[in-house]
PDB file of C-alpha atoms in Angstrom:
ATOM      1  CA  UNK Q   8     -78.396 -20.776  -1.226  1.00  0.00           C
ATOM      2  CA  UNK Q   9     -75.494 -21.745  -3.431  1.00  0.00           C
ATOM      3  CA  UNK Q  10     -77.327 -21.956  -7.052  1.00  0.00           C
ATOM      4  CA  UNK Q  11     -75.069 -22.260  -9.831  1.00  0.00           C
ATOM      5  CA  UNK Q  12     -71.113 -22.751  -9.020  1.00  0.00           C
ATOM      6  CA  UNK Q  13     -68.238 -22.820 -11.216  1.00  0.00           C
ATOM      7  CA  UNK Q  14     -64.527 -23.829 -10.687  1.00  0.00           C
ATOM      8  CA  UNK Q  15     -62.030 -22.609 -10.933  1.00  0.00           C
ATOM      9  CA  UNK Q  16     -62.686 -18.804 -11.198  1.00  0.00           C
ATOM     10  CA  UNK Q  17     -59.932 -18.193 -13.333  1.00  0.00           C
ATOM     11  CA  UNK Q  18     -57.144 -20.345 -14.906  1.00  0.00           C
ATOM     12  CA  UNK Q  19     -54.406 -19.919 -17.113  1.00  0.00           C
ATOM     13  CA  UNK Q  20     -53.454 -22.776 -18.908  1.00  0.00           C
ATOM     14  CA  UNK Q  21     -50.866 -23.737 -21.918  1.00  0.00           C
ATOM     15  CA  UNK Q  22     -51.843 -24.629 -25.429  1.00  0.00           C
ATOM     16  CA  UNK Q  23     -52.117 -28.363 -25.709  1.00  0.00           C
ATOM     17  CA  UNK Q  24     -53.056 -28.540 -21.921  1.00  0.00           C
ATOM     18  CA  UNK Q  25     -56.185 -29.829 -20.694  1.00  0.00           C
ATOM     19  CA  UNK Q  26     -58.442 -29.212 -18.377  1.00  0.00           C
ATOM     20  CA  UNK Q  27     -62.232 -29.457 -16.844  1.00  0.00           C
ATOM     21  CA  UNK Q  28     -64.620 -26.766 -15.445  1.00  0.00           C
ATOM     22  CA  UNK Q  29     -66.914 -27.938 -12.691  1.00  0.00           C
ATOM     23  CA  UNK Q  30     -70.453 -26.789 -12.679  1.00  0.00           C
ATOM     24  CA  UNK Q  31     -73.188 -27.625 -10.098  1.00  0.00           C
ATOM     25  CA  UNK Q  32     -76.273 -26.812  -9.227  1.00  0.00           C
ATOM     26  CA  UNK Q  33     -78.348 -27.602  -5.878  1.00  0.00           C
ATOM     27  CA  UNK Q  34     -81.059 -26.232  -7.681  1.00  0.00           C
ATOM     28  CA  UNK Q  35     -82.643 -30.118  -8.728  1.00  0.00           C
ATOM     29  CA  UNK Q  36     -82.940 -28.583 -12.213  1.00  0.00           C
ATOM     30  CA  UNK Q  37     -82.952 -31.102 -15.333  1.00  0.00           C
ATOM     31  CA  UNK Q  38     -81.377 -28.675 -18.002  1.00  0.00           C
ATOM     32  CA  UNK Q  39     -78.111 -27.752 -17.666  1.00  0.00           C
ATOM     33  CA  UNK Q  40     -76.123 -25.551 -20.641  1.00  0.00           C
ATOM     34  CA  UNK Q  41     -72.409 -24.087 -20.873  1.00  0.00           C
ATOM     35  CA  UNK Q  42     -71.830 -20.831 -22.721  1.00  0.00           C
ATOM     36  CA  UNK Q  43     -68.972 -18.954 -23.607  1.00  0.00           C
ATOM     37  CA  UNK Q  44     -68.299 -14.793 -24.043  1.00  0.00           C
ATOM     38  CA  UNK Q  45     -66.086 -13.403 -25.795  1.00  0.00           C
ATOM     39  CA  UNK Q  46     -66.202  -9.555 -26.803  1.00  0.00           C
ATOM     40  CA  UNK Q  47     -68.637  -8.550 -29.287  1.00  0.00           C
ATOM     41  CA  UNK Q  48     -70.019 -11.696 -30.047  1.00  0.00           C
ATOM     42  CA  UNK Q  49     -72.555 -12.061 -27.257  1.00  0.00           C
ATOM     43  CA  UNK Q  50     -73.064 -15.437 -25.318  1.00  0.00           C
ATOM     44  CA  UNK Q  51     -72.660 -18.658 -27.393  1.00  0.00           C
ATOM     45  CA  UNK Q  52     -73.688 -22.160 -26.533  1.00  0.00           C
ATOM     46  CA  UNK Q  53     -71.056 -24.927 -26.435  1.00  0.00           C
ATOM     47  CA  UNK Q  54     -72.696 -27.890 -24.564  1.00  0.00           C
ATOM     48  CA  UNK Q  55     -76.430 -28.260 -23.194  1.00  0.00           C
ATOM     49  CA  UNK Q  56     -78.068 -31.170 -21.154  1.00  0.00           C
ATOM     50  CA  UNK Q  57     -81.020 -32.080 -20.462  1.00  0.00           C
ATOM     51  CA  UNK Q  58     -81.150 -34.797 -18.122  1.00  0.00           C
ATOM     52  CA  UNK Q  59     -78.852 -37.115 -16.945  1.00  0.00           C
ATOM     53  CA  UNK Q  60     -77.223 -39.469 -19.315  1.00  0.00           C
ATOM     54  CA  UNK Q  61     -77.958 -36.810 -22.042  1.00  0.00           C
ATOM     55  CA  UNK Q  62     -76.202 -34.097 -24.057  1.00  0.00           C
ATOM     56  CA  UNK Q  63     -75.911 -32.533 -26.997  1.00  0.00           C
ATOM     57  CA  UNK Q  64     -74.056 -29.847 -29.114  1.00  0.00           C
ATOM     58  CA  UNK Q  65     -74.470 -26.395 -28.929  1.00  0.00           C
ATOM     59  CA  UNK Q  66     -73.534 -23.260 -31.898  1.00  0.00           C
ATOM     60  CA  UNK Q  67     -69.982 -24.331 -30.837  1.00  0.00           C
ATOM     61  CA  UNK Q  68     -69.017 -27.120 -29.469  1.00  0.00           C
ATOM     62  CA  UNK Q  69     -65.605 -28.125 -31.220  1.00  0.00           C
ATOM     63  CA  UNK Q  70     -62.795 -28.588 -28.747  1.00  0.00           C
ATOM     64  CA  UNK Q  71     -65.019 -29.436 -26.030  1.00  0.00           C
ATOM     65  CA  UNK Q  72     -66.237 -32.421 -23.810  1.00  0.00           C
ATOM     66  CA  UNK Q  73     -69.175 -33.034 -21.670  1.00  0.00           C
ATOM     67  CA  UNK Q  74     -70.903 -35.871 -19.908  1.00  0.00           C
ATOM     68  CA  UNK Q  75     -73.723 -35.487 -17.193  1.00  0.00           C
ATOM     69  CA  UNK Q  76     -73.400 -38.527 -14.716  1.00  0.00           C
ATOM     70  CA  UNK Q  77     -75.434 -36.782 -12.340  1.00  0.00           C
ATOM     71  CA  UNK Q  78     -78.643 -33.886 -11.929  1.00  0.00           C
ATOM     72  CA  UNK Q  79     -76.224 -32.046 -10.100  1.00  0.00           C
ATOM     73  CA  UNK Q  80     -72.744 -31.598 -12.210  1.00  0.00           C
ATOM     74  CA  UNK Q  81     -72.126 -30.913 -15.780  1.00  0.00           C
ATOM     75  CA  UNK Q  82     -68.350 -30.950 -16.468  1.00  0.00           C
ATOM     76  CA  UNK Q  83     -66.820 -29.023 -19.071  1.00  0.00           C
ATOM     77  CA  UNK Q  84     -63.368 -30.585 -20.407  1.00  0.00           C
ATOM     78  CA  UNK Q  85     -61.235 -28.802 -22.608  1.00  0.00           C
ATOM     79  CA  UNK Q  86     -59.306 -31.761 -24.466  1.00  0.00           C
ATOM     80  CA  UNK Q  87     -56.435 -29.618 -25.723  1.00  0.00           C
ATOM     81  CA  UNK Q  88     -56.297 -25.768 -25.357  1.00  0.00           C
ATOM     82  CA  UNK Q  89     -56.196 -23.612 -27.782  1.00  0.00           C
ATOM     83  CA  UNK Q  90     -55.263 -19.785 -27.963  1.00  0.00           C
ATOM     84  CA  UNK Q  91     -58.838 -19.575 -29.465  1.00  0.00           C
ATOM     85  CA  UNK Q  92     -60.386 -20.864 -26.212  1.00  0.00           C
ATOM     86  CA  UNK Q  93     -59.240 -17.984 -24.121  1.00  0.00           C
ATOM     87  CA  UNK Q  94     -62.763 -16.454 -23.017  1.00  0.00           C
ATOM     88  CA  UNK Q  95     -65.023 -16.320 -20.017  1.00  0.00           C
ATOM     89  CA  UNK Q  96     -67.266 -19.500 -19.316  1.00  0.00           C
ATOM     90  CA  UNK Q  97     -70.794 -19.643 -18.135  1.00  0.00           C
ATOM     91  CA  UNK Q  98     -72.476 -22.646 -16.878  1.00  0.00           C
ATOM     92  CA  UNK Q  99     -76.371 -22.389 -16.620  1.00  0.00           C
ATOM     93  CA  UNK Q 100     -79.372 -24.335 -15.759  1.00  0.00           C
ATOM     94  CA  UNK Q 101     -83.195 -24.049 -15.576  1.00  0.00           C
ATOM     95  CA  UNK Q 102     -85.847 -26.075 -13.781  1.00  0.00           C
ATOM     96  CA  UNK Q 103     -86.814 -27.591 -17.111  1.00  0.00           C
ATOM     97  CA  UNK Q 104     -85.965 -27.417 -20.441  1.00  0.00           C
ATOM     98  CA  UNK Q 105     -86.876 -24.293 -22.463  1.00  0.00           C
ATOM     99  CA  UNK Q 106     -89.182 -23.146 -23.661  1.00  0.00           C
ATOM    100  CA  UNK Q 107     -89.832 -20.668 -20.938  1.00  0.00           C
ATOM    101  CA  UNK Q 108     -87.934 -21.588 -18.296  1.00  0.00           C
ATOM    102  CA  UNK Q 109     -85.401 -19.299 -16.631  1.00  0.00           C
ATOM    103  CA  UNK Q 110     -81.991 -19.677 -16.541  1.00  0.00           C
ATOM    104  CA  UNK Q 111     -79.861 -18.754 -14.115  1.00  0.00           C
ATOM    105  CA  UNK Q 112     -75.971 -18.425 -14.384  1.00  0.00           C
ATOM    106  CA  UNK Q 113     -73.166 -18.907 -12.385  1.00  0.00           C
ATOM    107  CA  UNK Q 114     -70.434 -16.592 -11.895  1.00  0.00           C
ATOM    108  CA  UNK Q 115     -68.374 -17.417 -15.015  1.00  0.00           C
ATOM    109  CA  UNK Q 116     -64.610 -19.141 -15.465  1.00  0.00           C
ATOM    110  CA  UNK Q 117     -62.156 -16.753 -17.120  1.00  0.00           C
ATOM    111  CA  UNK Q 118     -59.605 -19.125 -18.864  1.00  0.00           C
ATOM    112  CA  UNK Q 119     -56.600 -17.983 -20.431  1.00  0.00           C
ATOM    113  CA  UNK Q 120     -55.062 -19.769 -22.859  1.00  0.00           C
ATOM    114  CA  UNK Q 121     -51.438 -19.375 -23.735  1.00  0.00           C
TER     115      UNK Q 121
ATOM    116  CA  UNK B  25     -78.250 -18.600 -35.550  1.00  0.00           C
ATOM    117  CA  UNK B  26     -77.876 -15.719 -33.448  1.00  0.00           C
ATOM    118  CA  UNK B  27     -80.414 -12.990 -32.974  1.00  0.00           C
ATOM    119  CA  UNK B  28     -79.661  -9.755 -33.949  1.00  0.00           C
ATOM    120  CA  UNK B  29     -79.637  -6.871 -31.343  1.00  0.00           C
ATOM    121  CA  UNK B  30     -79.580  -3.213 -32.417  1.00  0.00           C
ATOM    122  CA  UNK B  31     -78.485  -0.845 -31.604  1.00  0.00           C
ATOM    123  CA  UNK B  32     -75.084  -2.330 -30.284  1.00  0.00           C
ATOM    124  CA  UNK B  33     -74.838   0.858 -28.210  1.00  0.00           C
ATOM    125  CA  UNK B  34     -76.681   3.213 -26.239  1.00  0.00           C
ATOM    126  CA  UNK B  35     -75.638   6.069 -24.112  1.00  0.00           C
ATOM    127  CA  UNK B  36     -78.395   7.789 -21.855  1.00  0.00           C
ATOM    128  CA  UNK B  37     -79.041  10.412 -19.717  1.00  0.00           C
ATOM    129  CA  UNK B  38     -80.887   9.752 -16.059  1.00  0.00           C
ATOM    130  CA  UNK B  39     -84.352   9.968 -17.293  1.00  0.00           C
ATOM    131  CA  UNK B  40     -84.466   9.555 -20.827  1.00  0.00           C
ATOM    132  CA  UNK B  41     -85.772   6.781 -22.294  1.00  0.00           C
ATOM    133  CA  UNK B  42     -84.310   3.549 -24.896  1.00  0.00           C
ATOM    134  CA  UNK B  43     -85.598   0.885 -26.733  1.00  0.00           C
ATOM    135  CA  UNK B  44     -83.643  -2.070 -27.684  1.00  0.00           C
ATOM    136  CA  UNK B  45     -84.861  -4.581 -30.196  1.00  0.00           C
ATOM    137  CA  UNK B  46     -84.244  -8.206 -31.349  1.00  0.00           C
ATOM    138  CA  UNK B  47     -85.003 -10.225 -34.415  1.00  0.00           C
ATOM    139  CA  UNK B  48     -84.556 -13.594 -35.517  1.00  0.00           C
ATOM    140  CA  UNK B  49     -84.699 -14.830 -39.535  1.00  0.00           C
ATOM    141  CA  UNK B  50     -87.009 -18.084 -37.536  1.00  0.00           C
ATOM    142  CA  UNK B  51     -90.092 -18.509 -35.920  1.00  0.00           C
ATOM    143  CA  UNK B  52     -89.101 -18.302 -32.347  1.00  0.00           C
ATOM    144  CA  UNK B  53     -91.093 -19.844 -29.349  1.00  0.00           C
ATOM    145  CA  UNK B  54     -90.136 -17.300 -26.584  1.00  0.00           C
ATOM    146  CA  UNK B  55     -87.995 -14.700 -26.380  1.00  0.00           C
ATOM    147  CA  UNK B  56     -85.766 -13.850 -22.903  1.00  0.00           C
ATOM    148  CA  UNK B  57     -84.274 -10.759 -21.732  1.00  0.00           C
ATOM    149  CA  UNK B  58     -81.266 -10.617 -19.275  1.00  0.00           C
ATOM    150  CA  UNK B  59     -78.771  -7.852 -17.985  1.00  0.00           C
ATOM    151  CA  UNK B  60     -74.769  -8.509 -17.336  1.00  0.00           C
ATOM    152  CA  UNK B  61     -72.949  -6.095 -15.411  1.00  0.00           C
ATOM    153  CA  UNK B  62     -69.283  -5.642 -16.337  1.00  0.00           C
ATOM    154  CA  UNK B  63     -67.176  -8.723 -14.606  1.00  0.00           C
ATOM    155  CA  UNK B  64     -71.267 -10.371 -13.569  1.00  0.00           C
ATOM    156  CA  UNK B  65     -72.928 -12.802 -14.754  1.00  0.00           C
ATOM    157  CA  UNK B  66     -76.465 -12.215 -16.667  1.00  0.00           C
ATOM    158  CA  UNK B  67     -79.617 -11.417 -14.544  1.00  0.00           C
ATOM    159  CA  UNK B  68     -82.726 -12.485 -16.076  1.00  0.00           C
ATOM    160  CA  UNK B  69     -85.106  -9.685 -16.569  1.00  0.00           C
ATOM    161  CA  UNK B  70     -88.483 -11.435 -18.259  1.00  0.00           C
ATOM    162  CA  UNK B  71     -89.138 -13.921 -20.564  1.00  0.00           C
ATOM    163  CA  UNK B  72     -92.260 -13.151 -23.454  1.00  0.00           C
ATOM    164  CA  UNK B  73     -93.785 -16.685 -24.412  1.00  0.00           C
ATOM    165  CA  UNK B  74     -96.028 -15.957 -27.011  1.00  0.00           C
ATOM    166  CA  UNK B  75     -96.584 -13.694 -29.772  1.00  0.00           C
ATOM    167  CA  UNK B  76     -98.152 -10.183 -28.676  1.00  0.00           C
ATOM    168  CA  UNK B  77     -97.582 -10.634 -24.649  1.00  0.00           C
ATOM    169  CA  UNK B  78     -95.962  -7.825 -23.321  1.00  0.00           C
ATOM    170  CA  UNK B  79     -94.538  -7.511 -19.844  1.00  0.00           C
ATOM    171  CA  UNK B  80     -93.502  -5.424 -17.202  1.00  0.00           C
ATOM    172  CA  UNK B  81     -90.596  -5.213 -14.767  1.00  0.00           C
ATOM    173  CA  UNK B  82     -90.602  -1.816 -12.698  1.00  0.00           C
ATOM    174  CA  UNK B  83     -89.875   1.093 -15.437  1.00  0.00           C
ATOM    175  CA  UNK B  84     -88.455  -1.754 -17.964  1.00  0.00           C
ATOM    176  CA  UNK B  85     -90.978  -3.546 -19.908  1.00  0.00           C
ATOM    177  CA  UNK B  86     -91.000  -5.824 -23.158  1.00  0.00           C
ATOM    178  CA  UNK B  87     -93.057  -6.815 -26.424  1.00  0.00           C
ATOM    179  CA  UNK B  88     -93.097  -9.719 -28.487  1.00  0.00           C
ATOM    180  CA  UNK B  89     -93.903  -9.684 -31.698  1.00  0.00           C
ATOM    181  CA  UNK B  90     -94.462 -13.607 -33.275  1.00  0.00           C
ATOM    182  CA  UNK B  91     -95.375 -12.415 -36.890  1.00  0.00           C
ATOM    183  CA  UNK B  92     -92.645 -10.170 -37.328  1.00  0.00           C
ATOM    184  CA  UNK B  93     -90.076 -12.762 -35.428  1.00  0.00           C
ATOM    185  CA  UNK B  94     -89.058  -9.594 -33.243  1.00  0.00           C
ATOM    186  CA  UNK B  95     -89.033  -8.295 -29.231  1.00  0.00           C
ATOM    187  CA  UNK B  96     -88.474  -4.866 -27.869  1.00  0.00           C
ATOM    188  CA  UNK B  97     -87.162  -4.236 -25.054  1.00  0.00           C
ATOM    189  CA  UNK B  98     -88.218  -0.321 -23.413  1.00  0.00           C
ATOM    190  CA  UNK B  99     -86.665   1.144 -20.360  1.00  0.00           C
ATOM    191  CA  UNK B 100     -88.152   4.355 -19.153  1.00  0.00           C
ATOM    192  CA  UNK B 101     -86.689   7.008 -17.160  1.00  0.00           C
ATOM    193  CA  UNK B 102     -83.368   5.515 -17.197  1.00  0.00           C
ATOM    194  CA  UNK B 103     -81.521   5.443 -13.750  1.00  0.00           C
ATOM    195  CA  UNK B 104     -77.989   4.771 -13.521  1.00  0.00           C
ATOM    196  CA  UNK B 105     -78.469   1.035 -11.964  1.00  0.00           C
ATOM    197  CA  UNK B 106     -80.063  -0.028 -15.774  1.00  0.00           C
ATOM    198  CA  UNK B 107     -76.187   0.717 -16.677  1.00  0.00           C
ATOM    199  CA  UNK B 108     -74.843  -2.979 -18.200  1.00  0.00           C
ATOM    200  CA  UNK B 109     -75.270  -4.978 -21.529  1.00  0.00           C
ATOM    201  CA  UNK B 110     -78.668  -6.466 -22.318  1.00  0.00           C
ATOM    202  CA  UNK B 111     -78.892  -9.435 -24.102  1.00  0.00           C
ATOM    203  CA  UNK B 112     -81.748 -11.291 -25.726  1.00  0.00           C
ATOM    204  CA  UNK B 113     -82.250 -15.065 -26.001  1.00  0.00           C
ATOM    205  CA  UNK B 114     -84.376 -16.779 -28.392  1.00  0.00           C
ATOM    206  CA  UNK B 115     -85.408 -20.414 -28.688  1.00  0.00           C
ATOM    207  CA  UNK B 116     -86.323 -21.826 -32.005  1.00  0.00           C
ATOM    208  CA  UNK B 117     -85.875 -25.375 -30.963  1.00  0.00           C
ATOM    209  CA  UNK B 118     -87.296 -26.202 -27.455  1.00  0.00           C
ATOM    210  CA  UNK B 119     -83.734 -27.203 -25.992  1.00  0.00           C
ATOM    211  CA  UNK B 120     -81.262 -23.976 -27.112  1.00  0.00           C
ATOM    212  CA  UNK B 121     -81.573 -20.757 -25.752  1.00  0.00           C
ATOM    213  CA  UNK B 122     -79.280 -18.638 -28.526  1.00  0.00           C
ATOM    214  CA  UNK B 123     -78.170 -15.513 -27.551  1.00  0.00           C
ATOM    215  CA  UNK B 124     -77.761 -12.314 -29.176  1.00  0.00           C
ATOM    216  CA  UNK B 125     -74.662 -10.542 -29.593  1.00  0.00           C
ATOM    217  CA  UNK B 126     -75.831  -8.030 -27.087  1.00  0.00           C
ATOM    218  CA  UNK B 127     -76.582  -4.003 -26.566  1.00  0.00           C
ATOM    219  CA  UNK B 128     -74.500  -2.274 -23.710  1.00  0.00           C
ATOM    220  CA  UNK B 129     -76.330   0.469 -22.209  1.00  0.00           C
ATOM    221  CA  UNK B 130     -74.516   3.145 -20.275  1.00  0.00           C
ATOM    222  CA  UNK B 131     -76.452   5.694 -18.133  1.00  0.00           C
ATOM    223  CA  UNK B 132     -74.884   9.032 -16.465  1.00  0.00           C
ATOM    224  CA  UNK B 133     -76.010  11.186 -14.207  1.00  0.00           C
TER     225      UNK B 133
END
């Protein structure tokens, strides 16, 4: 009963760097989401999908990349790391698009930038 | 735009009893609840769909209020396992869930 799974679970990485966090679900859900965390400001959304072939923006989405090839996977590519990026990375799906629908997380990614 | 939670902060003893609320300045279609422990990731609680359901999870329960673009969330006779940061997310448009910025409950004995 996997669920949700992220890679890595943490990384530290060097301004300028890139990288990509994996996300997949054996769930066969359509929607797909990444979120980030940083203190005080709650859980804000970067990327969302909701199919294959389709994404769109998020609250916050500068600095990042997605694509969704596949139900299962929804990478999330950091193009060029920034000190600003250092926070803790949630990748979440539902069944469904919202409304209503519930989401379930994975385990988070705590990246590090410096 | 994010919802706003209040209070940012609660601290309880076993037993006694909190409410937590959550507006929006939109309409909102639904309205979901979730706990994080520290170093977890979120646990949904219960999601409200329409304006005046309320629901129930054990001793923690929820309202939704459509008119007033607001939820409450009530937990009664706090035990120390309700401990963690509750966060609500609303959806305005049918593909976001937005999150609030969160209320972190601590519970002692």
């Amino acid at each position: 009963n996997a669920g949700v799974t992220q890679t890595p679970k943490f990384q530290v990485l060097k301004t300028g760097q890139s990288m990509t966090l994996q996300c997949a679900q054996d769930m066969n859900h359509e929607y797909m989401s990444w979120y980030r965390q940083d203190p005080g400001m709650g859980l804000r959304l970067i990327h969302y999908s909701v199919g294959a072939g389709i994404t769109d923006q998020g609250e916050v989405p500068n600095g990042y990349n997605v694509s969704r090839s596949t139900t299962e996977d929804f990478p999330l590519r950091l193009l060029s790391a920034a000190p600003s990026q250092t926070s803790v990375y949630f990748c979440a799906s539902s069944y469904y698009r919202t409304p209503g629908n519930t989401i379930y997380f994975g385990e988070g990614s705590w990246l590090t930038v410096v | 735009q994010q919802p706003v939670q209040s209070p940012q902060a609660v601290i309880l003893r076993e037993g006694e009893d909190a409410v937590i609320n959550c507006s929006s300045s939109k309409a909102l279609y639904s309205v979901h609840w979730y706990r994080q422990k520290h170093g977890e990731a979120p646990v949904f609680l219960m999601i409200l769909l329409k304006g005046g359901e309320q629901k129930g999870h054990e001793k923690i329960s929820a309202s939704f209020n459509e008119k007033k673009q607001q939820s409450s969330l009530y937990l009664t006779a706090s035990q120390l396992s309700y401990s963690g940061t509750y966060f609500c997310g609303t959806e305005k448009d049918t593909d976001k869930l937005i999150f609030g910025t969160g209320t972190r409950l601590q519970v002692f004995p």
